[in-house]
mmCIF file of C-alpha atoms and ligand atoms in Angstrom:
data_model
loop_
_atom_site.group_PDB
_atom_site.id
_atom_site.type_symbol
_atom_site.label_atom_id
_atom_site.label_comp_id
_atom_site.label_asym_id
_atom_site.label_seq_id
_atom_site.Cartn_x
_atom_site.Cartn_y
_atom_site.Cartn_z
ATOM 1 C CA UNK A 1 115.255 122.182 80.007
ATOM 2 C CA UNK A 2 112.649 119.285 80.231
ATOM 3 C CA UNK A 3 111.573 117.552 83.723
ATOM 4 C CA UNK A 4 113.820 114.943 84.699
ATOM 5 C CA UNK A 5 111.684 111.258 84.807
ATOM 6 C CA UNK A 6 113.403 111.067 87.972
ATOM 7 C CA UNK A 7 113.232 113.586 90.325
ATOM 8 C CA UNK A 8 116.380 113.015 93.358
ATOM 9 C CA UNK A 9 116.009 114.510 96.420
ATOM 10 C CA UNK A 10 117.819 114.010 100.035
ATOM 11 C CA UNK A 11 117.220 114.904 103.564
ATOM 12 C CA UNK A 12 119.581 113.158 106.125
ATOM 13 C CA UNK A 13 120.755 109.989 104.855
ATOM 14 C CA UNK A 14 117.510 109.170 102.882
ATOM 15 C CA UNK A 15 117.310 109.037 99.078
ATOM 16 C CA UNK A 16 113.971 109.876 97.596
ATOM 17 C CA UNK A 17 113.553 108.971 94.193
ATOM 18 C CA UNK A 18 110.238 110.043 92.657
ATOM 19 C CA UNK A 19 108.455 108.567 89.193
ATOM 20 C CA UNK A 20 107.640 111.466 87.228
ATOM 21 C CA UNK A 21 105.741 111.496 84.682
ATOM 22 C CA UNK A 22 102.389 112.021 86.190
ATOM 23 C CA UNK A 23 100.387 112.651 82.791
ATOM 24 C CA UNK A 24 100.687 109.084 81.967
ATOM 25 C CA UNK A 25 100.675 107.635 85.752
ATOM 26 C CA UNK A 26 104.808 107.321 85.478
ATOM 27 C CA UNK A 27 104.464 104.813 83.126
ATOM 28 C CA UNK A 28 107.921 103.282 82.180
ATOM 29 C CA UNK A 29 109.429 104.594 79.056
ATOM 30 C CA UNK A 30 112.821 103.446 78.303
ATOM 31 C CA UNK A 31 114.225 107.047 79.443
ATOM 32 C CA UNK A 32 112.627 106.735 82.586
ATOM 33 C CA UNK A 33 114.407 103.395 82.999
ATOM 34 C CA UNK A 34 117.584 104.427 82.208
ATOM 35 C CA UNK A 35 117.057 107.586 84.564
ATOM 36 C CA UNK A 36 115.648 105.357 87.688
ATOM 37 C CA UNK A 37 118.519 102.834 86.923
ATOM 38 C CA UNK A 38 121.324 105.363 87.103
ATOM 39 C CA UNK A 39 119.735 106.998 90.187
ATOM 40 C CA UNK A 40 119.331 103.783 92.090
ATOM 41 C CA UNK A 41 123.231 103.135 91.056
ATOM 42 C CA UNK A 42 124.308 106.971 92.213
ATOM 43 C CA UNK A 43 122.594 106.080 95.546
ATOM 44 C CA UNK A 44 124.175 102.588 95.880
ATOM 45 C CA UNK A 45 127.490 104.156 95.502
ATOM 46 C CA UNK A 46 126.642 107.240 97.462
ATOM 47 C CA UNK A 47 128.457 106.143 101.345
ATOM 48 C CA UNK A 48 125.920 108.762 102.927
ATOM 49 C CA UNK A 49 122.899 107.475 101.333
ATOM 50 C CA UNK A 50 121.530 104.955 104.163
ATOM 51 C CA UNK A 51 117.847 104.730 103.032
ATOM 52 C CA UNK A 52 116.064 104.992 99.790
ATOM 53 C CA UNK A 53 112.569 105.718 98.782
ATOM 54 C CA UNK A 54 110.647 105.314 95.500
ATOM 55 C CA UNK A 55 107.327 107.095 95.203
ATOM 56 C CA UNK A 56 105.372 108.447 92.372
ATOM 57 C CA UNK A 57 104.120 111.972 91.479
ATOM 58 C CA UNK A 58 100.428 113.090 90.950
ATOM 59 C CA UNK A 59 97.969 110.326 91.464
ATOM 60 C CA UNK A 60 99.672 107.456 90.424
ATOM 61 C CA UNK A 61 102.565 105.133 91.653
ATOM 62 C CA UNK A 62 103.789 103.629 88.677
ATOM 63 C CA UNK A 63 101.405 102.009 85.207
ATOM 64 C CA UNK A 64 104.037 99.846 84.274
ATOM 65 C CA UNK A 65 105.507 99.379 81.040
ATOM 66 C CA UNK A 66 104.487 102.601 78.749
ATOM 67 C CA UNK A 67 102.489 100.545 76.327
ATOM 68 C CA UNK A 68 102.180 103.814 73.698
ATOM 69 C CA UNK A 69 106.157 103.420 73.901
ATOM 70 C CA UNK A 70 106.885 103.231 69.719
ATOM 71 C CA UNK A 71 109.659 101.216 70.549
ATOM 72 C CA UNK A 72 107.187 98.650 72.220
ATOM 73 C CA UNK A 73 103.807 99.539 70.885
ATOM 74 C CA UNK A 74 102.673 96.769 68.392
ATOM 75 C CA UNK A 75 102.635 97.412 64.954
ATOM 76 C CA UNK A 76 99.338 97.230 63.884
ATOM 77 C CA UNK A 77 99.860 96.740 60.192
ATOM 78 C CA UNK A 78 98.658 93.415 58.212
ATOM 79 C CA UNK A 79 102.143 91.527 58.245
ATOM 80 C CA UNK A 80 104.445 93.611 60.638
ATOM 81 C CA UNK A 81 107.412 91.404 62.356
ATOM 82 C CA UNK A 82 106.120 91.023 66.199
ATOM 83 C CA UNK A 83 108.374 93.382 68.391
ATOM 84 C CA UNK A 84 110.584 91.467 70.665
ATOM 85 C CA UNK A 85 108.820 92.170 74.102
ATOM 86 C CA UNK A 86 111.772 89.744 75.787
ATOM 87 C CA UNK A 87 114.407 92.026 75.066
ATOM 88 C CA UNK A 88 112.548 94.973 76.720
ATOM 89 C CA UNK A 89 112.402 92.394 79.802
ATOM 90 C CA UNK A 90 116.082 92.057 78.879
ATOM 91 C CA UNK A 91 117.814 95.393 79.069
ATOM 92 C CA UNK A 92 115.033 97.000 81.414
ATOM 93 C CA UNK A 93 113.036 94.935 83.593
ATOM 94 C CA UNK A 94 115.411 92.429 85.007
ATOM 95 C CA UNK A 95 118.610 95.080 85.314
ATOM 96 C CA UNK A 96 115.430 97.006 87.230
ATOM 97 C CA UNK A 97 114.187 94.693 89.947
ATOM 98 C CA UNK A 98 117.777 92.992 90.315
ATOM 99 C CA UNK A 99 119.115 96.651 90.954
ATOM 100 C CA UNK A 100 116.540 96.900 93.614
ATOM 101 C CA UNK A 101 116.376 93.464 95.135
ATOM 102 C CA UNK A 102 120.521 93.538 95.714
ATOM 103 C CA UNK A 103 120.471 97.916 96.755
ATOM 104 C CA UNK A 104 123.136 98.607 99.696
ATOM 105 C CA UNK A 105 120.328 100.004 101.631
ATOM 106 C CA UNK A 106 117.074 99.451 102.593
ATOM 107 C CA UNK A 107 114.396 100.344 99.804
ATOM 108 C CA UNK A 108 111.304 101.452 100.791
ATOM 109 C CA UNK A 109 108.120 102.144 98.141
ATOM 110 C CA UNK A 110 105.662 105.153 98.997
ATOM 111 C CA UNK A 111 102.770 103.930 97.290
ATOM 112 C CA UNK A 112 101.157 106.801 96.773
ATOM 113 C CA UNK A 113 98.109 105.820 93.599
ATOM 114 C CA UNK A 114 97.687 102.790 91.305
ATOM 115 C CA UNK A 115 100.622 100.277 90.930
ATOM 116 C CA UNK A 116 99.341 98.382 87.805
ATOM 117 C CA UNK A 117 101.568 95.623 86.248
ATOM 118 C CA UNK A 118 105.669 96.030 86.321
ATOM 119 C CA UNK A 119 104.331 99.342 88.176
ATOM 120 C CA UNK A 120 103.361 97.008 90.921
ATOM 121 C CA UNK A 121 105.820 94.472 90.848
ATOM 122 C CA UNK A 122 108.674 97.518 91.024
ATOM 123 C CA UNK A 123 106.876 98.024 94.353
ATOM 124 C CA UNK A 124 107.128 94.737 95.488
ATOM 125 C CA UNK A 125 110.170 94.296 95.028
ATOM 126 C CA UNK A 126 110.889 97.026 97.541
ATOM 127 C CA UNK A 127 111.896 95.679 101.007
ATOM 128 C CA UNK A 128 109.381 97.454 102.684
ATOM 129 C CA UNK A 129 106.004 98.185 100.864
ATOM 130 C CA UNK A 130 103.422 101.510 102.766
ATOM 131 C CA UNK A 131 100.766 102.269 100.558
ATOM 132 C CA UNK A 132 98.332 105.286 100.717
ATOM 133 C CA UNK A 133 94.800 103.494 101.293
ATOM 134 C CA UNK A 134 93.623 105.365 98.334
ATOM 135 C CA UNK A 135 96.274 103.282 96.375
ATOM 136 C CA UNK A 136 95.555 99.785 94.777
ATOM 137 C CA UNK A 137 97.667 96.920 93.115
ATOM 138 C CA UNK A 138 97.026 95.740 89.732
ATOM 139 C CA UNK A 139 98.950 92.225 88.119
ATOM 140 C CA UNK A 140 97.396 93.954 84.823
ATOM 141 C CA UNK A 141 99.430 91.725 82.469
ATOM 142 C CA UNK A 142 97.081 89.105 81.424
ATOM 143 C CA UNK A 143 94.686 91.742 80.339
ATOM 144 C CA UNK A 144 96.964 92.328 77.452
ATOM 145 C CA UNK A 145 98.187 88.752 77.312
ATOM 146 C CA UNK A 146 101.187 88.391 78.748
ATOM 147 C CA UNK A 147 102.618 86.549 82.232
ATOM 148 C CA UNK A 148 103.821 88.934 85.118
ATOM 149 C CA UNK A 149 107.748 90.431 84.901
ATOM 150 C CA UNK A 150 110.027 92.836 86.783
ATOM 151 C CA UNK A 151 110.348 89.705 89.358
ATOM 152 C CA UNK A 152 106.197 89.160 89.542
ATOM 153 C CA UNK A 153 106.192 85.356 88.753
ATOM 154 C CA UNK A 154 108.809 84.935 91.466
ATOM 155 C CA UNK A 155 107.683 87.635 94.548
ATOM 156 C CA UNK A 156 103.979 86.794 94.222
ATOM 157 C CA UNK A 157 104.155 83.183 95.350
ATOM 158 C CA UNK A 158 106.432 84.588 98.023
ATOM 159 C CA UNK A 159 104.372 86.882 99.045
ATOM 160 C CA UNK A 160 100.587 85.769 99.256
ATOM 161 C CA UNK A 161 100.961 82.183 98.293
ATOM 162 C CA UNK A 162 100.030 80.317 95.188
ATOM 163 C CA UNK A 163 96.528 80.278 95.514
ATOM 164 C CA UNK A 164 96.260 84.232 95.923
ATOM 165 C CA UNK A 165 99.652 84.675 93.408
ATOM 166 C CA UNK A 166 97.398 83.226 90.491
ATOM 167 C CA UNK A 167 94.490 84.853 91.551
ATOM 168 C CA UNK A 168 95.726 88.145 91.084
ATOM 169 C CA UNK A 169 97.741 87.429 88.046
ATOM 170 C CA UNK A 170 95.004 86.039 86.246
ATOM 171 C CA UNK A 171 92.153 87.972 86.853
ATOM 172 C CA UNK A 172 94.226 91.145 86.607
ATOM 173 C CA UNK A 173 91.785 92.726 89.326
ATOM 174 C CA UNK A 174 92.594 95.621 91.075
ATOM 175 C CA UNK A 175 93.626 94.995 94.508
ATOM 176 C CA UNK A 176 92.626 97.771 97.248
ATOM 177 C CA UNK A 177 95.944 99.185 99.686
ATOM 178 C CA UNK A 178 93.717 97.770 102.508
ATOM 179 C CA UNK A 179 92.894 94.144 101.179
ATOM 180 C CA UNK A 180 97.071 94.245 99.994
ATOM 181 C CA UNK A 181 98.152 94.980 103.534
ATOM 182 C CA UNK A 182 95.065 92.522 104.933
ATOM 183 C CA UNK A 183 97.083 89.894 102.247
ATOM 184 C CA UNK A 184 100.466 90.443 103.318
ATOM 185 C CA UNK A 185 101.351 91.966 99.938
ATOM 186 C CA UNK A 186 102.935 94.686 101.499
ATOM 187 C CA UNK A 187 103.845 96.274 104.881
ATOM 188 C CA UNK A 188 100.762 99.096 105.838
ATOM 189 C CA UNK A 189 98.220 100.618 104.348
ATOM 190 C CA UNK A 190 97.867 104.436 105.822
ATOM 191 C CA UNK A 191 95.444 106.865 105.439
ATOM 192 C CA UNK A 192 96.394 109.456 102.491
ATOM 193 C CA UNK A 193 97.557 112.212 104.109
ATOM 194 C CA UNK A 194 100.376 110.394 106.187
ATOM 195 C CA UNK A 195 101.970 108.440 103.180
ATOM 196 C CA UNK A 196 105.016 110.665 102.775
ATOM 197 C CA UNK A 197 105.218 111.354 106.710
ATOM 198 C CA UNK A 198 105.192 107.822 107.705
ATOM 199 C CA UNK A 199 107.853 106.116 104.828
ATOM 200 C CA UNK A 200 110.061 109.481 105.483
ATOM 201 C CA UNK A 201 109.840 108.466 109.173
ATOM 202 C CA UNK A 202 110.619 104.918 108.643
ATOM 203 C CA UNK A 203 113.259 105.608 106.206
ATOM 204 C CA UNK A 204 114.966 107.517 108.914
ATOM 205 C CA UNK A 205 114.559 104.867 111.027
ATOM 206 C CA UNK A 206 115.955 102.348 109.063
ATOM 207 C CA UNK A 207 118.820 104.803 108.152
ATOM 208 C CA UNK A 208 120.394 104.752 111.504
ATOM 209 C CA UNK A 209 120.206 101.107 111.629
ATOM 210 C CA UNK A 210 122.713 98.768 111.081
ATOM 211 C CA UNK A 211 122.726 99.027 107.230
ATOM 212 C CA UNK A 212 124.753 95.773 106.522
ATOM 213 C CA UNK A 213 123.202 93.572 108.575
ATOM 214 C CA UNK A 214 119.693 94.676 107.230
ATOM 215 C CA UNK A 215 121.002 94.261 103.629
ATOM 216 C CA UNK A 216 121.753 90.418 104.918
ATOM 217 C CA UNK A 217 118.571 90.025 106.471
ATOM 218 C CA UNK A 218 117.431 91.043 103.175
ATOM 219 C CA UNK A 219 119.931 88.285 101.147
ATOM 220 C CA UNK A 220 118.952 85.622 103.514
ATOM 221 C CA UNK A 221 115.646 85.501 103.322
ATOM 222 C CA UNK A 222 115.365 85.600 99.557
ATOM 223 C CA UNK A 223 117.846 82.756 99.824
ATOM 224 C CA UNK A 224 116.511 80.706 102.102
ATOM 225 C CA UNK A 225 113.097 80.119 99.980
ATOM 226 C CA UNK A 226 115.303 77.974 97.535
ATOM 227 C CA UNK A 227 117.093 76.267 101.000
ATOM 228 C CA UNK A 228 116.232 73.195 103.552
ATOM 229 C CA UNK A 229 116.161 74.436 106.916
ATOM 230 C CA UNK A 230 120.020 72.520 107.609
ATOM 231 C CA UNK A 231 121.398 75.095 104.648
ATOM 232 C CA UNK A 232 119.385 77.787 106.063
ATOM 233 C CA UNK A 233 120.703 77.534 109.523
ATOM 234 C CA UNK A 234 124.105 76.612 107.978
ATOM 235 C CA UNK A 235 124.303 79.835 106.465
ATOM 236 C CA UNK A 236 122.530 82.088 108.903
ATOM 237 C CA UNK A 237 126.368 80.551 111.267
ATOM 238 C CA UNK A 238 127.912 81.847 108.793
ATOM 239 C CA UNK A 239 126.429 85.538 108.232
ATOM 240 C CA UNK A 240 126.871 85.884 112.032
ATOM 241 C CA UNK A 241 130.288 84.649 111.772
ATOM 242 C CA UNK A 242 130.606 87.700 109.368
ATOM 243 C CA UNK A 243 128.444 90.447 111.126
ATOM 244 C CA UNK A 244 130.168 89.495 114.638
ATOM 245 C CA UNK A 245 133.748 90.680 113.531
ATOM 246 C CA UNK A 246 131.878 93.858 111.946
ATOM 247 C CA UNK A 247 132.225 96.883 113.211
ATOM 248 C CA UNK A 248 128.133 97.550 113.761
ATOM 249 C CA UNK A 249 127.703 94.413 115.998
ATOM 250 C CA UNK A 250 130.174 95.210 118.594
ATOM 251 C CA UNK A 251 129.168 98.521 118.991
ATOM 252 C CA UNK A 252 125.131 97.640 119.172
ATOM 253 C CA UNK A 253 126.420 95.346 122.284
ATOM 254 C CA UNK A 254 128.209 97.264 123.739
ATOM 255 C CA UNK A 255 125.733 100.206 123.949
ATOM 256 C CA UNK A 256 123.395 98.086 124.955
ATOM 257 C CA UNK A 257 125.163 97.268 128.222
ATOM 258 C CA UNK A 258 126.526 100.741 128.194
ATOM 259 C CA UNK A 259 123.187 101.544 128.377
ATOM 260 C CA UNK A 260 123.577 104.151 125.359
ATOM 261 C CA UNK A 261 122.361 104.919 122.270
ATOM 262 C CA UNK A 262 124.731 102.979 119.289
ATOM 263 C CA UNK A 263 126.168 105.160 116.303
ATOM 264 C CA UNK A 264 126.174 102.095 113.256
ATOM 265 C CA UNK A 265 128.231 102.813 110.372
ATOM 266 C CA UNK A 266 128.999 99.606 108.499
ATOM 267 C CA UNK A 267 127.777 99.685 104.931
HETATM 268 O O1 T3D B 1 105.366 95.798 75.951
HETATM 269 C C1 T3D B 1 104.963 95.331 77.005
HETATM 270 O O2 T3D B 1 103.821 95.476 77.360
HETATM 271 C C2 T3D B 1 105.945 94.574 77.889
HETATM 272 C C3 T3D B 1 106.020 95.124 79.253
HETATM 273 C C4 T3D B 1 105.393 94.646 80.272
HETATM 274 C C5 T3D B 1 105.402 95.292 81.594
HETATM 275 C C6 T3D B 1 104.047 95.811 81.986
HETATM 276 O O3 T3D B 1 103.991 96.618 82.870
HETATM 277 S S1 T3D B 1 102.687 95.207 81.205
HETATM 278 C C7 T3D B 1 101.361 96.133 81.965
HETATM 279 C C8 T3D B 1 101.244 97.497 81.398
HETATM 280 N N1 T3D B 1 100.294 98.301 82.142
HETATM 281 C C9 T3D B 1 98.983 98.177 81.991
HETATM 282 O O4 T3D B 1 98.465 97.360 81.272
HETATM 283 C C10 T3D B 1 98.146 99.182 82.761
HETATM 284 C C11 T3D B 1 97.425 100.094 81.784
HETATM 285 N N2 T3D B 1 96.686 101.135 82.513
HETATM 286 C C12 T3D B 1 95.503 100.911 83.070
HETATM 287 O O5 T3D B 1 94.946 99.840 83.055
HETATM 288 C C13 T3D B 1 94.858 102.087 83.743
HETATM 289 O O6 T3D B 1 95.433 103.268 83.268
HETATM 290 C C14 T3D B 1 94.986 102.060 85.284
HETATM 291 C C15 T3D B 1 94.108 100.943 85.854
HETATM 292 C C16 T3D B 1 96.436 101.852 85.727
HETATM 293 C C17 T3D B 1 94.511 103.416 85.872
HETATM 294 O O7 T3D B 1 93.208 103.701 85.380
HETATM 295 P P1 T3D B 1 92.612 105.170 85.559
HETATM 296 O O8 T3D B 1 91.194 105.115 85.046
HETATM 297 O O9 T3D B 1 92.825 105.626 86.946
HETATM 298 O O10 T3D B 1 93.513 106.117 84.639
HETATM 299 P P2 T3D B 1 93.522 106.222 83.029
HETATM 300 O O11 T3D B 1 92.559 107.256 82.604
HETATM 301 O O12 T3D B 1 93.387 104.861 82.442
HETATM 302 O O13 T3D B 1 95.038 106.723 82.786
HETATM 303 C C18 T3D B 1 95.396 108.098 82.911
HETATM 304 C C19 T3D B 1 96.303 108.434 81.744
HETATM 305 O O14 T3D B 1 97.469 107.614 81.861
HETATM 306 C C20 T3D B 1 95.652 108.093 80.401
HETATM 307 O O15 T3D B 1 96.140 109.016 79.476
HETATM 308 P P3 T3D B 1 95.155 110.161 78.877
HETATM 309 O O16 T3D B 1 93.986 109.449 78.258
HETATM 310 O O17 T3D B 1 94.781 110.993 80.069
HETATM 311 O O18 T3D B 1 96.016 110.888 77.892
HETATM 312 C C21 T3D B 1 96.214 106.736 80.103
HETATM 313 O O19 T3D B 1 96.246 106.424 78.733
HETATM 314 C C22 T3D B 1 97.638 106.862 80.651
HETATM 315 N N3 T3D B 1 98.194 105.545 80.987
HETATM 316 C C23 T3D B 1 97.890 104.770 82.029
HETATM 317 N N4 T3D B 1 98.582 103.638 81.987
HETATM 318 C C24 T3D B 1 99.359 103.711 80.895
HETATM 319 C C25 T3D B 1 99.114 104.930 80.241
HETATM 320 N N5 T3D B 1 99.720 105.278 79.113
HETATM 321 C C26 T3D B 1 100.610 104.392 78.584
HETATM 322 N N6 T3D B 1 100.881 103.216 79.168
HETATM 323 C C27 T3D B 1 100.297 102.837 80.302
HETATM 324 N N7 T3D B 1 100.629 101.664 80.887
#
């Protein structure tokens, strides 16, 4: 039986989902898609799954799109029809980082080698980004002439601002873990040997948390950026309103006068 593209394993309440196909730096094929779509959807529907992590296996993270892929690779031939890169976008990319960017749970990426174009934009569309510092970020796409996807046009600007979003994007440079965490592309850079210790450790953490009201945190924020600070605050009432009759907020206050440690379980 061949490897799966996606290897699943679980400890606790923690999903780990690793990229595997190492010999091409888990470059996306459409397989793999399919595979890392229907394991993100098996963990969003799994109640015990409080936590996931994507990381990559060997020495890369993720190279983005597979560009020896047939079904993508340009035909070369005087003449050939164009392939139609938009519906790859289509029926991979954009299920992909909307999959991610809406999970049940918090999402953390292990950045464990390069993250080069959707490769790196999968990864920042994680909620929390650690990178090994031997790991680097690469908005590769305009070396090959195209704009950034999988949600890159959108986080970047987000993220670093405009002046460092177009920066990266159009010199396609590679980006070290250190200068991305120096940035505030992602969370913290750590040295090599504590990658997998320190996002198991923080996916732990975040798994006996109160899982809803992170996931609204989440929502919030990514709606706020299109909101004036009246809609914001007008809709931050009304989360509360929500979270306050939940189940989690009355039992984080009252262990916290009990002076006890809470048990959340809203989902
Ligand atoms: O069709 C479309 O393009 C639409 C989709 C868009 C989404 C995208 O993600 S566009 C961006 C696609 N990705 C890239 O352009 C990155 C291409 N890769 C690289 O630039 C370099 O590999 C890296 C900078 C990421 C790493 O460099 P290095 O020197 O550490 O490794 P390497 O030797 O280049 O790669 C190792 C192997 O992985 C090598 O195979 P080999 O020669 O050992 O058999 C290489 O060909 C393979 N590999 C790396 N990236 C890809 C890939 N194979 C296919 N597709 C890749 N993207």
């Amino acid at each position: 039986m061949s490897e799966p593209l996606i290897r699943v394993t679980h400890q606790d309440a923690v999903r780990t989902l690793t990229l595997n196909r190492p010999q091409a730096l888990n470059s996306f094929t459409t397989q793999m898609h399919a595979e890392l779509l229907a394991a993100l959807e098996a963990a969003a529907a799994d109640a015990e799954v409080r936590a996931v992590v994507i990381t990559g296996a060997g020495r890369g993270f993720c190279a983005g799109q597979d560009l020896s892929d047939p079904a993508i690779a340009p035909d070369l031939t005087p003449g050939a029809e164009p392939k139609d890169i938009g519906a790859l976008i289509e029926s991979c990319y954009r299920p992909l980082a909307l999959r991610v960017r809406s999970m049940p749970v918090p999402v953390i990426a292990a950045v464990n080698g390069v993250a080069a174009g959707a490769g790196a934009n999968l990864a920042l569309n994680c909620d929390i980004v650690v990178a090994a510092r031997s790991a680097s970020f690469i908005q590769a796409f305009s070396k090959i002439g195209l704009v950034p996807d999988c949600g890159g046009t959108w986080l970047l600007p987000r993220l670093v601002g405009r002046a460092r979003a177009l920066a990266l994007a159009m010199t396609g440079d590679k980006l070290t873990a250190e200068d991305a965490e120096r940035i505030g592309l992602i969370w913290q850079c750590v040295e090599d040997a504590s990658l997998v210790d320190t996002a198991s450790t923080l996916a732990a953490r975040l798994s006996k948390m109160p899982t809803r009201a992170l996931v609204q945190t989440r929502q919030a924020l990514d709606e706020a950026g299109g909101m004036d600070l009246d809609q914001a605050l007008q809709r931050e009432a009304q989360l509360q309103r929500e979270l306050g009759r939940a189940h989690d907020y009355l039992e984080g206050a009252a262990a916290f006068l009990q002076k006890r440690q809470p048990t959340f379980k809203d989902r």
